[in-house]
mmCIF file of C-alpha atoms and ligand atoms in Angstrom:
data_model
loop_
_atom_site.group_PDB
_atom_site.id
_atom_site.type_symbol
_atom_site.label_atom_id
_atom_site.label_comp_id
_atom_site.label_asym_id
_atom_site.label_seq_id
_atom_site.Cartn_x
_atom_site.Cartn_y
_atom_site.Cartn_z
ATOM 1 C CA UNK A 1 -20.768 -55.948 -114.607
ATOM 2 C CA UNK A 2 -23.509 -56.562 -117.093
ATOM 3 C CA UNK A 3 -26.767 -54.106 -117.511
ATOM 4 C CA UNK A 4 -29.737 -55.060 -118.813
ATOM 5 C CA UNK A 5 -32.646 -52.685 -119.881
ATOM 6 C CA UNK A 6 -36.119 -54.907 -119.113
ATOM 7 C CA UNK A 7 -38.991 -54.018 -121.662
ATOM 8 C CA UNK A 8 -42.914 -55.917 -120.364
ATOM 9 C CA UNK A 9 -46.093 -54.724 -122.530
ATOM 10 C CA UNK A 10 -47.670 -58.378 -122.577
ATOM 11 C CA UNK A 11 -51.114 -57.525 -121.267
ATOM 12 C CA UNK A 12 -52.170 -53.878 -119.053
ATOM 13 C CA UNK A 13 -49.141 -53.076 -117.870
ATOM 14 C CA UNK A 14 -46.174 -51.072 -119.264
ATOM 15 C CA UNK A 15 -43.065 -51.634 -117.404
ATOM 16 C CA UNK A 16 -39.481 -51.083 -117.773
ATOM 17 C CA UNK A 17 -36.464 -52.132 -115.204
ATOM 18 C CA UNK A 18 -32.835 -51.607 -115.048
ATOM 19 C CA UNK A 19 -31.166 -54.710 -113.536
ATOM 20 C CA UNK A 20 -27.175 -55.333 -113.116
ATOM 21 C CA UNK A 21 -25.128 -58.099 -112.611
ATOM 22 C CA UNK A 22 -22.211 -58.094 -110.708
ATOM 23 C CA UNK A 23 -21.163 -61.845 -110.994
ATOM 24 C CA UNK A 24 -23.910 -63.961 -108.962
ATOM 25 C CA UNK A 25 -25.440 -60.929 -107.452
ATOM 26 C CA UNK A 26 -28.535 -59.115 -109.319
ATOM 27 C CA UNK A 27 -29.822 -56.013 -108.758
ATOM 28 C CA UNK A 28 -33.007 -54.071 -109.840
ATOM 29 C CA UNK A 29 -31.441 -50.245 -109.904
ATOM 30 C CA UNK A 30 -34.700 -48.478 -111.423
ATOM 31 C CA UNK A 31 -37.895 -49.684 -112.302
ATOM 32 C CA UNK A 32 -41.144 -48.351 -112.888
ATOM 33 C CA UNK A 33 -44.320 -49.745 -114.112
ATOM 34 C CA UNK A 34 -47.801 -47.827 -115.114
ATOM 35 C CA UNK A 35 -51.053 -49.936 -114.729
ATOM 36 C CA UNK A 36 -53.994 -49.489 -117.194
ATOM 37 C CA UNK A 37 -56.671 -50.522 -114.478
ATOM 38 C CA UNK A 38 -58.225 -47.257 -114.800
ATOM 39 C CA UNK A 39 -58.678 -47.658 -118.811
ATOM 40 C CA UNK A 40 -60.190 -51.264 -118.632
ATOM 41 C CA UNK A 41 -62.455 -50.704 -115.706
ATOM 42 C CA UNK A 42 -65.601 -49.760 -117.351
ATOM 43 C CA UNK A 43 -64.927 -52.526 -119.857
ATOM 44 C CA UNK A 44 -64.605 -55.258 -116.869
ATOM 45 C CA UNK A 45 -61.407 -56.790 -118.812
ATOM 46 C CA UNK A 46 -58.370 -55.731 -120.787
ATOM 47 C CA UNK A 47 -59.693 -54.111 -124.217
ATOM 48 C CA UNK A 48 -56.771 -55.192 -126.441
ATOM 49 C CA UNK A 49 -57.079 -51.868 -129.022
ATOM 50 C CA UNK A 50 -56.867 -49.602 -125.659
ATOM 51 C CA UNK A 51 -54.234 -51.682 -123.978
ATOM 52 C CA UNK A 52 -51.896 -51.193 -127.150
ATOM 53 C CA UNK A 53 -52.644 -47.823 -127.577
ATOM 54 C CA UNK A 54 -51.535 -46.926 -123.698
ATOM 55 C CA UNK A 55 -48.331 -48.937 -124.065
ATOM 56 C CA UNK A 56 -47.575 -46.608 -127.255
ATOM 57 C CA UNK A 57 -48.300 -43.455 -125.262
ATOM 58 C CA UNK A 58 -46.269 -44.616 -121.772
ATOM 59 C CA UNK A 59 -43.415 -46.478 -123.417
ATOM 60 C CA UNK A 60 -41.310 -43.292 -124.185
ATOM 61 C CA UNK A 61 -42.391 -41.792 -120.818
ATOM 62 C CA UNK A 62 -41.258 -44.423 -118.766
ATOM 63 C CA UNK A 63 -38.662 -44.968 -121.054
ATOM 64 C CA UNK A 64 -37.249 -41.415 -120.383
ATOM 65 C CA UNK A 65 -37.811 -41.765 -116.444
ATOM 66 C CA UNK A 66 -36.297 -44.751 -115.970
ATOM 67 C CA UNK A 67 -32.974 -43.713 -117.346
ATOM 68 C CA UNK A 68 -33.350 -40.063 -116.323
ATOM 69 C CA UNK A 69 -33.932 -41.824 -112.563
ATOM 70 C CA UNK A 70 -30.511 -43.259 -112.768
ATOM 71 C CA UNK A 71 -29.000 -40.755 -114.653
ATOM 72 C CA UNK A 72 -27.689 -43.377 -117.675
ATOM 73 C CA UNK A 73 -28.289 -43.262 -121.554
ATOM 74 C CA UNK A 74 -28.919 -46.357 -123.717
ATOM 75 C CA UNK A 75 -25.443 -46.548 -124.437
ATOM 76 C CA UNK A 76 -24.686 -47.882 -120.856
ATOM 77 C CA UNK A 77 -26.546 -50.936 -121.285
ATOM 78 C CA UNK A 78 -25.389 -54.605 -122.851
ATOM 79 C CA UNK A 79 -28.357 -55.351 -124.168
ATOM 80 C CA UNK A 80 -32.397 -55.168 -123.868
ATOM 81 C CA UNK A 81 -34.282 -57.818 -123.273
ATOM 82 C CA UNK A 82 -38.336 -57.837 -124.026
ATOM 83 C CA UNK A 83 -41.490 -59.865 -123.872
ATOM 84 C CA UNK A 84 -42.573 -61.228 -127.027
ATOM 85 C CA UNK A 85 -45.050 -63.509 -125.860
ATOM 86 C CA UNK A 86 -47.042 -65.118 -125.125
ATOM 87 C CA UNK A 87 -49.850 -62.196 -124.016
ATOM 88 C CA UNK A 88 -51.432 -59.659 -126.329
ATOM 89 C CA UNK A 89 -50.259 -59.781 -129.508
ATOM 90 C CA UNK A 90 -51.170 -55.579 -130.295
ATOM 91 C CA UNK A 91 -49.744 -54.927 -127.421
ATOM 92 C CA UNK A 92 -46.737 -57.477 -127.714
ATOM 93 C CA UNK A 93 -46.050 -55.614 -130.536
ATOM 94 C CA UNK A 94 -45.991 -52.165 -128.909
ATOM 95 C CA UNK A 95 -43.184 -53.487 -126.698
ATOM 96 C CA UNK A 96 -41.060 -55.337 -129.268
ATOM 97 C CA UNK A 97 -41.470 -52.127 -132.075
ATOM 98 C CA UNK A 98 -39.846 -49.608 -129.073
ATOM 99 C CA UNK A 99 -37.584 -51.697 -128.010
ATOM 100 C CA UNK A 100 -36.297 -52.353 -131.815
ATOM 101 C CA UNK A 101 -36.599 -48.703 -132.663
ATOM 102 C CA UNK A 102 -34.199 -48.293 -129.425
ATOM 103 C CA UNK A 103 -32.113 -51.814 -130.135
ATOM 104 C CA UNK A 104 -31.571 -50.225 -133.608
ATOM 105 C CA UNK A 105 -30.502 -46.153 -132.981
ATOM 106 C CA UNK A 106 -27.933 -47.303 -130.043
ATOM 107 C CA UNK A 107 -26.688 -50.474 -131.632
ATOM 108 C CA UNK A 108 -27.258 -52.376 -128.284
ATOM 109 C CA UNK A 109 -28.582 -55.784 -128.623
ATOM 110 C CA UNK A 110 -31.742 -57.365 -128.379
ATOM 111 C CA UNK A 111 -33.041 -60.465 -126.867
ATOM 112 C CA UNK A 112 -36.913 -62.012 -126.849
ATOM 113 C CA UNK A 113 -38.206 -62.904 -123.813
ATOM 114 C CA UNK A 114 -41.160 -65.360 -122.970
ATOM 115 C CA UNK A 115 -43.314 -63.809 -120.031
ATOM 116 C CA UNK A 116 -44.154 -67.170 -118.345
ATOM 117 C CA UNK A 117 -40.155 -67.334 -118.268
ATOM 118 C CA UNK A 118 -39.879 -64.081 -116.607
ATOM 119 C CA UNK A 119 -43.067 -65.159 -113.954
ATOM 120 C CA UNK A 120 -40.954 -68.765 -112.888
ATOM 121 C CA UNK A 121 -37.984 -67.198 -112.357
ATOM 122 C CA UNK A 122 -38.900 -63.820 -110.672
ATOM 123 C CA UNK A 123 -38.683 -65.502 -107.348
ATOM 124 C CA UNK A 124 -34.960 -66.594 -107.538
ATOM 125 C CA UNK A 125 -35.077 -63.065 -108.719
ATOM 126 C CA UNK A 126 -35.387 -62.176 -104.902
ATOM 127 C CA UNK A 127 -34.585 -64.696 -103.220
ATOM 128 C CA UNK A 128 -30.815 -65.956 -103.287
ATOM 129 C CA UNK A 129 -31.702 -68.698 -101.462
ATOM 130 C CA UNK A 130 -33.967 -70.308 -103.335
ATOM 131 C CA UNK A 131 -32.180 -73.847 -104.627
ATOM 132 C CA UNK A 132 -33.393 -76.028 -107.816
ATOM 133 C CA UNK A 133 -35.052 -77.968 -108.252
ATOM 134 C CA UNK A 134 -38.261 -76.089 -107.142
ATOM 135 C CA UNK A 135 -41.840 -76.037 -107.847
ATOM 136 C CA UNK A 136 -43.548 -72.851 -109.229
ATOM 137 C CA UNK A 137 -46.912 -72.340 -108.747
ATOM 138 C CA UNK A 138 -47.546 -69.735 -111.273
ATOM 139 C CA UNK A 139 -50.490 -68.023 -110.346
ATOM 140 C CA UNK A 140 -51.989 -64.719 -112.555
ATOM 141 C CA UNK A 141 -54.458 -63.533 -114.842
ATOM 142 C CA UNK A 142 -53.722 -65.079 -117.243
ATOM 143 C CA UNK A 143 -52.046 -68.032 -116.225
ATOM 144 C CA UNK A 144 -52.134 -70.884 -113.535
ATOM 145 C CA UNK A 145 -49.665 -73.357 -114.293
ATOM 146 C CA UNK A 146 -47.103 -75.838 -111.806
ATOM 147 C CA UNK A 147 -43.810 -75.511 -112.962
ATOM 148 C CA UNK A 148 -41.128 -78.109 -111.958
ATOM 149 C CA UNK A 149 -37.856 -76.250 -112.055
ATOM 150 C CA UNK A 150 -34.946 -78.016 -112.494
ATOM 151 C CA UNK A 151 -32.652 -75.443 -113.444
ATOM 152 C CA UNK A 152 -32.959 -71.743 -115.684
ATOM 153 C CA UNK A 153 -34.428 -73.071 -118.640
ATOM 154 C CA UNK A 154 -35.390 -76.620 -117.855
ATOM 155 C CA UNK A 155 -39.452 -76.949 -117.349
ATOM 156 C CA UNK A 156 -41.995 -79.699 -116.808
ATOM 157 C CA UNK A 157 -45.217 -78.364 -116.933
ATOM 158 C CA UNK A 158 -46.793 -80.653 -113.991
ATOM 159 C CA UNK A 159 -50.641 -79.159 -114.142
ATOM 160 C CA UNK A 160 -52.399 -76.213 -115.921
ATOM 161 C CA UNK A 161 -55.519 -74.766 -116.376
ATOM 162 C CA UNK A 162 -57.975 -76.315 -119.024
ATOM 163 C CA UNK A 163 -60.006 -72.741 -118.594
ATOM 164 C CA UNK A 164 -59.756 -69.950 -116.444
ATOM 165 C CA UNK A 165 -56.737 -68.723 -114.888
ATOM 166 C CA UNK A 166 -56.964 -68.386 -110.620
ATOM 167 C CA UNK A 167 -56.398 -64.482 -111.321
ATOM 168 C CA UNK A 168 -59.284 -64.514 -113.690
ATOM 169 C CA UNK A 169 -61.488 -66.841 -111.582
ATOM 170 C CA UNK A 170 -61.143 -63.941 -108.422
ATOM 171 C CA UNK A 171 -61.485 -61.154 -111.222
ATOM 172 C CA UNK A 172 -64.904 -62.770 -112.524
ATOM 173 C CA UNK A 173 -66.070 -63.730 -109.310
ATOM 174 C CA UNK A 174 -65.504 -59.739 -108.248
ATOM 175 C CA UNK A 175 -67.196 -58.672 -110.697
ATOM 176 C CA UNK A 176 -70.375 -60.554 -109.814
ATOM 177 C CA UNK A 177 -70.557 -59.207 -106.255
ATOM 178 C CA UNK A 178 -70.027 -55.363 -108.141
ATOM 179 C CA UNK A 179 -66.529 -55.231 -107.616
ATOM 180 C CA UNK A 180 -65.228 -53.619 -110.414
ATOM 181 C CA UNK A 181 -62.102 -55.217 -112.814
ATOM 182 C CA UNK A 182 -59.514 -56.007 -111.389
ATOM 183 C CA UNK A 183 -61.382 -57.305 -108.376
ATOM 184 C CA UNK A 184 -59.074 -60.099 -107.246
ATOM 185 C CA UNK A 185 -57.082 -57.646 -105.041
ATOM 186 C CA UNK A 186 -60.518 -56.419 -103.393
ATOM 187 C CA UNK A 187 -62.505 -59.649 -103.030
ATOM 188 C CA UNK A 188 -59.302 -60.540 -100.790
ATOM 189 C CA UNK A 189 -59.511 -57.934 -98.984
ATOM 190 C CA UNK A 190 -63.324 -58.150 -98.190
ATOM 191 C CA UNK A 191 -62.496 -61.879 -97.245
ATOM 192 C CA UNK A 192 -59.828 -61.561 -95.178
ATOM 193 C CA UNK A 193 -62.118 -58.675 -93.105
ATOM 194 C CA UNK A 194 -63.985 -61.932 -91.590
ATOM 195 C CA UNK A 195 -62.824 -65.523 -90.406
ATOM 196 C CA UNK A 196 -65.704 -67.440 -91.083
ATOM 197 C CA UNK A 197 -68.125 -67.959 -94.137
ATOM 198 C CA UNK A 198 -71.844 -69.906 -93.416
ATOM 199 C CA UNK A 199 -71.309 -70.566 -97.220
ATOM 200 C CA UNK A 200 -69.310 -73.383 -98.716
ATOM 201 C CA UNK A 201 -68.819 -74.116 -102.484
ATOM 202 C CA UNK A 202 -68.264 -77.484 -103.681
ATOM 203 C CA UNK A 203 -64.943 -78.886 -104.693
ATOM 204 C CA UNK A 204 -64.644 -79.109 -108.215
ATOM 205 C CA UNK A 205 -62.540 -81.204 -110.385
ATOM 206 C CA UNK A 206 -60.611 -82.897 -108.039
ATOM 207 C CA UNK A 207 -59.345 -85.880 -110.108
ATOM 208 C CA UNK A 208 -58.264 -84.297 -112.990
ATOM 209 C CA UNK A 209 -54.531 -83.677 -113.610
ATOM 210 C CA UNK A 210 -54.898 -79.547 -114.613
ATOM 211 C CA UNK A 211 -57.101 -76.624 -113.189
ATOM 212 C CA UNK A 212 -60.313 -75.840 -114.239
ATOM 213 C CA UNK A 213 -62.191 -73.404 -112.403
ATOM 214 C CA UNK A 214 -65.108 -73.016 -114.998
ATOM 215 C CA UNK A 215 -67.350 -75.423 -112.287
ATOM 216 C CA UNK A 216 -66.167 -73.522 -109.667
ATOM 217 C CA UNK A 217 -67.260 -70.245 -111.568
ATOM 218 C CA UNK A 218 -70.577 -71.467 -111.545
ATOM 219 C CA UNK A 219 -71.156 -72.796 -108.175
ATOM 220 C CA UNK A 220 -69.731 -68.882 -107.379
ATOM 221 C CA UNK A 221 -72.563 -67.476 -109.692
ATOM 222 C CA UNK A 222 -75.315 -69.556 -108.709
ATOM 223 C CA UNK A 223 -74.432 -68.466 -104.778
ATOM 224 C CA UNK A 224 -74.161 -64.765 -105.418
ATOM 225 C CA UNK A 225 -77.815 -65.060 -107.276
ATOM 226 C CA UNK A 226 -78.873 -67.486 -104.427
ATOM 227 C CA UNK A 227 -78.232 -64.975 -101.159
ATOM 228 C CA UNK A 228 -79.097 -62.265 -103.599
ATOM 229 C CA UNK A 229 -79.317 -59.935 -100.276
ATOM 230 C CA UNK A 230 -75.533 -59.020 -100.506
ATOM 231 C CA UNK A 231 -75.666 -55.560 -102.125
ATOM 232 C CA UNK A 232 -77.248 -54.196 -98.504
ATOM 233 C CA UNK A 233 -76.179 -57.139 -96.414
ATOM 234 C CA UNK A 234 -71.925 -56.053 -95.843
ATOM 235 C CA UNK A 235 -71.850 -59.916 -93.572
ATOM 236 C CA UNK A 236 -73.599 -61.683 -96.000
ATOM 237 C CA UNK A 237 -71.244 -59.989 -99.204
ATOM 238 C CA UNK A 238 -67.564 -60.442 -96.896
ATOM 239 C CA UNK A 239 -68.747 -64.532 -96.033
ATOM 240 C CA UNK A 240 -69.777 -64.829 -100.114
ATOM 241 C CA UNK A 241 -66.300 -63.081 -100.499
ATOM 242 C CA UNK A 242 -64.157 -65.488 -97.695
ATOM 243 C CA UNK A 243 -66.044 -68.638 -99.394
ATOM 244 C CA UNK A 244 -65.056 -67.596 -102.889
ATOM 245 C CA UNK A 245 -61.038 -67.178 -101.936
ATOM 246 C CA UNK A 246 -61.379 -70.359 -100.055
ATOM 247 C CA UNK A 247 -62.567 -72.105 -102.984
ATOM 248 C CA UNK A 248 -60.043 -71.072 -105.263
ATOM 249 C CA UNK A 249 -56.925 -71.087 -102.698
ATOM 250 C CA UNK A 250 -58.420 -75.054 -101.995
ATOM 251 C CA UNK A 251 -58.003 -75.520 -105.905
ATOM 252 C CA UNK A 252 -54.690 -74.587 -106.392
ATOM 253 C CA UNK A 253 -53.444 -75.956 -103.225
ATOM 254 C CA UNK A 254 -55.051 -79.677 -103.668
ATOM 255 C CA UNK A 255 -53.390 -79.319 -107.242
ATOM 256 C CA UNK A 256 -49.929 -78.499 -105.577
ATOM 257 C CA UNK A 257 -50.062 -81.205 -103.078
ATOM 258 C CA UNK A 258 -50.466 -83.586 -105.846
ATOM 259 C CA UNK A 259 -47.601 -82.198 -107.576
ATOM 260 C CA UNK A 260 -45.469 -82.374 -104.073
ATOM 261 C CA UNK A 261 -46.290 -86.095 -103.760
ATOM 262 C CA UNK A 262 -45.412 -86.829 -107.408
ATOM 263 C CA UNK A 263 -42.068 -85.324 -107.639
ATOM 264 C CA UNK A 264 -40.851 -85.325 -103.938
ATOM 265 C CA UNK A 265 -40.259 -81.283 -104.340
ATOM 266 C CA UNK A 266 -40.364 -79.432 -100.692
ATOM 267 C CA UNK A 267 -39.287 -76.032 -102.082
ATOM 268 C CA UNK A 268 -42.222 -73.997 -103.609
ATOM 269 C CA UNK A 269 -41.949 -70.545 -105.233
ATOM 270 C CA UNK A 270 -45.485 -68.786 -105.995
ATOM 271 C CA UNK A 271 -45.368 -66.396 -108.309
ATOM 272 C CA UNK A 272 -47.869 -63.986 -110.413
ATOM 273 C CA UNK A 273 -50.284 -61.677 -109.799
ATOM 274 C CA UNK A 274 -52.097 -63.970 -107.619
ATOM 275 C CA UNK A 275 -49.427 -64.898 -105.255
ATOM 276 C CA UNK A 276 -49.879 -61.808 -103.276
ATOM 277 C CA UNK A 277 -53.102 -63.280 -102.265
ATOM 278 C CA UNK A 278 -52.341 -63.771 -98.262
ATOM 279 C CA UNK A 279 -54.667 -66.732 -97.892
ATOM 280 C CA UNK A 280 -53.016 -68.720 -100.643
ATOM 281 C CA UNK A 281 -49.476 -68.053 -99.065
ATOM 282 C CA UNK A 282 -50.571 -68.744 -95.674
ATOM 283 C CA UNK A 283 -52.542 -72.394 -97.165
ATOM 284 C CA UNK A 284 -48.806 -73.166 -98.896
ATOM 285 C CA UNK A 285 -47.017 -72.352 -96.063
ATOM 286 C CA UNK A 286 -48.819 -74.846 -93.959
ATOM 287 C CA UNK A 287 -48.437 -77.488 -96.081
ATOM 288 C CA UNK A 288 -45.978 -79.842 -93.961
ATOM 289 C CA UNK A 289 -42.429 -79.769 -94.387
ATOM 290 C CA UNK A 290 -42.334 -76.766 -97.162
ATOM 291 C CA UNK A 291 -40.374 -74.081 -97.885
ATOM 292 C CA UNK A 292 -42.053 -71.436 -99.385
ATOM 293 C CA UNK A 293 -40.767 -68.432 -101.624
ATOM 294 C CA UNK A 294 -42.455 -65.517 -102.870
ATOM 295 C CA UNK A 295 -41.124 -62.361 -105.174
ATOM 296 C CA UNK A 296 -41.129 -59.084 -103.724
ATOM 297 C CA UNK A 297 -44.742 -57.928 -104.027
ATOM 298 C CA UNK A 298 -43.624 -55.416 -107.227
ATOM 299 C CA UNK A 299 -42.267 -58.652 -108.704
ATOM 300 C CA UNK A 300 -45.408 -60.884 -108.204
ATOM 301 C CA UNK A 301 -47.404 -58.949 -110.653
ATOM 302 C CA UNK A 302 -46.465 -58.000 -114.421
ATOM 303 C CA UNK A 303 -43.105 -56.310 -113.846
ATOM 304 C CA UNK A 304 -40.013 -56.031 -116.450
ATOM 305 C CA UNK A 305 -37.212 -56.405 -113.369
ATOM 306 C CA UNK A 306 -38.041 -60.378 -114.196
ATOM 307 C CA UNK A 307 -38.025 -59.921 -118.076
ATOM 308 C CA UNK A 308 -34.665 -58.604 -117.732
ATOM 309 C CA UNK A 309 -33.722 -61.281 -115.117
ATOM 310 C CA UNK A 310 -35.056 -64.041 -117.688
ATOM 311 C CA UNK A 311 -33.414 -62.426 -120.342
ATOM 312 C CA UNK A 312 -30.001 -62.718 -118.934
ATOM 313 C CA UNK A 313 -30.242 -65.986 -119.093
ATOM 314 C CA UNK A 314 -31.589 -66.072 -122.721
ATOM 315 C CA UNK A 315 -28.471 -63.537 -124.202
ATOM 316 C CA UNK A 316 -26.062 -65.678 -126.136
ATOM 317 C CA UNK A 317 -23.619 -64.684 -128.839
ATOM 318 C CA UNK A 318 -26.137 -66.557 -130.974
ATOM 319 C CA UNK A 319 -29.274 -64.437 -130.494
ATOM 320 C CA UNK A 320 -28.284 -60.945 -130.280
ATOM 321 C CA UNK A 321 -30.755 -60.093 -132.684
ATOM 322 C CA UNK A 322 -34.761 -61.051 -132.958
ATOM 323 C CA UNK A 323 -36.247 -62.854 -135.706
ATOM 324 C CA UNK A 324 -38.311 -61.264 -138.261
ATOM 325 C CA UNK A 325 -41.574 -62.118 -136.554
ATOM 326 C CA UNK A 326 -40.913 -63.095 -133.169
ATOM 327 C CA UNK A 327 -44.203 -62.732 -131.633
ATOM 328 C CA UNK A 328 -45.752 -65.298 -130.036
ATOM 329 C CA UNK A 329 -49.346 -64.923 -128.707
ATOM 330 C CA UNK A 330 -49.343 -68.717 -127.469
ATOM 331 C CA UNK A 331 -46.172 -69.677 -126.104
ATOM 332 C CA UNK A 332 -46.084 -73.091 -123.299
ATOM 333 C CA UNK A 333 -42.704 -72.580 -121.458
ATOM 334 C CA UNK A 334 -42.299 -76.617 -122.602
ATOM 335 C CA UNK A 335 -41.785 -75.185 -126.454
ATOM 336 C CA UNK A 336 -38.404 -72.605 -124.774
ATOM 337 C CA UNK A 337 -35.776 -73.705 -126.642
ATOM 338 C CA UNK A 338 -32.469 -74.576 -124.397
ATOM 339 C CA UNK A 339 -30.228 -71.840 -123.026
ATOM 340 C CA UNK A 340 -28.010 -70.484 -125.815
ATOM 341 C CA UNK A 341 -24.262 -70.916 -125.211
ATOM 342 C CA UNK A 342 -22.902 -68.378 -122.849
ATOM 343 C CA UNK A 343 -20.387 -66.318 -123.868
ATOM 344 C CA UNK A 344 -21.323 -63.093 -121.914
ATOM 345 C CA UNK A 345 -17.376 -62.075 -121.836
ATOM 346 C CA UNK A 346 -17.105 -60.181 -124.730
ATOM 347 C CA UNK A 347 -20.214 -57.773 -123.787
HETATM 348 O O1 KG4 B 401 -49.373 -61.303 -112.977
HETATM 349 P P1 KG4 B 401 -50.445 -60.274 -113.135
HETATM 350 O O2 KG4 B 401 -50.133 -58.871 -112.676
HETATM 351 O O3 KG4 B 401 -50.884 -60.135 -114.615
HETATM 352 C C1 KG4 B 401 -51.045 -61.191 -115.479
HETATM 353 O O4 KG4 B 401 -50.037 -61.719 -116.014
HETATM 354 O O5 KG4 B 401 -52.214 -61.560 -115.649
HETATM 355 O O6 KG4 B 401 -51.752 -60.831 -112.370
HETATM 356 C C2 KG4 B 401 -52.905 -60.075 -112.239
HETATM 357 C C3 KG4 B 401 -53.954 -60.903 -111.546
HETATM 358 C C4 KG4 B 401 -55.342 -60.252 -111.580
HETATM 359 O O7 KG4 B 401 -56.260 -61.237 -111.970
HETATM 360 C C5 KG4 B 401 -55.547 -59.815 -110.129
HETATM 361 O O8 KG4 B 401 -56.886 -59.778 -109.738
HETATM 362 C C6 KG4 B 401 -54.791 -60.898 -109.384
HETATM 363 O O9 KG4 B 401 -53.625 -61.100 -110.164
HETATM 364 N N1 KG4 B 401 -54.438 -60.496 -108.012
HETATM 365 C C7 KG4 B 401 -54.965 -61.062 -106.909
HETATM 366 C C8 KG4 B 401 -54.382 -60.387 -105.802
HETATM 367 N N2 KG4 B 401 -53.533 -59.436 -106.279
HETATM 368 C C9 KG4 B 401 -53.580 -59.520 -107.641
HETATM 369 N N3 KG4 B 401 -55.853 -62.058 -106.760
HETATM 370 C C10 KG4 B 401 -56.149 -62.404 -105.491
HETATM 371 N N4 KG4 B 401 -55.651 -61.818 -104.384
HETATM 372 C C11 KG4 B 401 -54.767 -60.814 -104.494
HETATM 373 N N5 KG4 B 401 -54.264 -60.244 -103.397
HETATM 374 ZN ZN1 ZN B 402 -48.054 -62.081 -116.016
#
């Protein structure tokens, strides 16, 4: 059995997992996660200085818990795997300095992690079913990207976004109807209260190969000014709401359609924070002759169960200790390096 200790302070959330491996079965034995939501919210976006200053403060709380939970020490674990990009670089840093300071007092090794990594393979994560090659449509606040996957470690990047990420475009487009940050989660929920919208927004950027939802963004603002009657009109502010998810759901699904016909790939895996949305797995689902696959819903959004699932494929004999600097604040899953050798026998 091998134990891994999952560290995630990319962006607003601080999150630490306990996952074992008993030979091709994984499990997730303890995790917890605390979301800064509450901290950002009169900011309307993650304030970097306050988002590393909250994953200083939780770290050693959760930290504690998580192993108190399951009643283990540090010594139990084979090694520790955390994200060292690409995200927030202060708060990047938070993550990486605990889980040195840890790494180093218990002698247990350390591995870097790459976030996007953790997002495309949190589905296999929880589904044992799920068969390569797939297609990821990685879908969060930071990111919207199609990943073809052919195996753990082997990516083509099919489309990304030139702009905006989806999670970002329902965020911003919240926050124009007065929903405050995050409003993704909300504007769904006022959508899906109503089956019908007399709005429609144009489709933008059909032809090109990536996302872009900086047109769409527009079209969304110019709207909400237009019917400007929404903050006593509940109707008018659900149908704005409805046309607004069905814009961006259209966008990413036209994208992945594209990316279905190119490469022949039936499976699909969403994944990120956005792939809780309902609409956007209900639009994926009915594309014909799918399979779909989603994470559990603690595993779509910024979780460290998938850094430590990523991370045991990373661990080699070769790279049981970090670089100097390993922090990457840009970090294209294209630019992973391949698997290490395995040699997991001797931990
Ligand atoms: O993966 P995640 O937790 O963090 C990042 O890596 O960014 O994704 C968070 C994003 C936010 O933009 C949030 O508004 C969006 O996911 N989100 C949703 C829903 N749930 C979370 N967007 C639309 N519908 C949802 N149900
Ligand atoms: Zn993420």
């Amino acid at each position: 059995m091998i134990r891994i200790l999952g560290i995630e302070t990319s962006c607003d959330e601080t999150a630490i997992a306990v996952l074992e491996v008993h030979g091709n079965k994984f499990s997730v034995t303890a995790e917890e996660i605390s979301s800064q939501h509450e901290v950002h919210e009169a900011y309307g976006g993650v304030v970097p200085e306050l988002a590393s200053r909250e994953h200083m403060r939780n770290l050693p709380l959760i930290y504690d818990s998580v192993l108190a939970g399951v009643s283990l020490s540090i010594a139990d674990f084979d090694f520790i795997a955390v994200t060292v990009g690409p995200g927030l670089k202060g708060c990047l840093l938070m993550g990486l300095e605990f889980a040195r300071g840890v790494s180093t007092a218990s002698g247990v090794p350390l591995v870097g992690v790459n976030h996007i990594e953790g997002h495309v393979l949190a589905p296999l994560l929880d589904n044992p079913d799920l068969t390569f090659p797939f297609l990821a449509l990685v879908v969060s606040g930071g990111h919207s990207e199609i990943v073809q996957v052919d195996a753990p470690g082997k990516y083509l990047v099919l489309a990304r976004t030139t702009d905006d990420a989806a999670g970002e475009a329902f965020d911003k487009s919240a926050a124009l109807l007065g929903i405050p940050y995050p409003g993704g989660p909300a504007l769904a929920r006022l959508a899906d209260s109503i089956n019908s919208s007399r709005f429609t927004l144009p489709k933008v950027m059909r032809e090109a190969e990536g996302y872009s939802f900086s047109g769409l963004k527009t079209a969304i603002r110019l709207l909400v000014e237009k019917e400007n009657n929404w903050p006593s009109d509940e109707q008018i502010k659900a149908e704005i709401a409805y046309a607004i998810q069905d814009s961006i759901v259209d966008a990413l699904v036209f994208k992945l359609k594209k990316a279905i016909k190119k490469t022949g790939i039936k499976t699909i895996a969403i994944t990120g924070g956005v792939s809780a949305n309902r609409a956007l797995r209900e639009a994926v689902k009915a594309l014909p002759g799918v399979s779909v696959y989603v994470p559990k819903m603690i595993h779509c959004m910024d979780n460290a169960a998938m850094i430590a699932y990523a991370g045991y494929y990373r661990f080699g004999e070769n790279n049981r200790h970090l670089d100097a600097d390993p922090i990457k604040s840009r970090w294209p899953v294209e630019q992973l390096p391949p698997l290490p050798e395995r040699n997991l026998n001797g931990i």
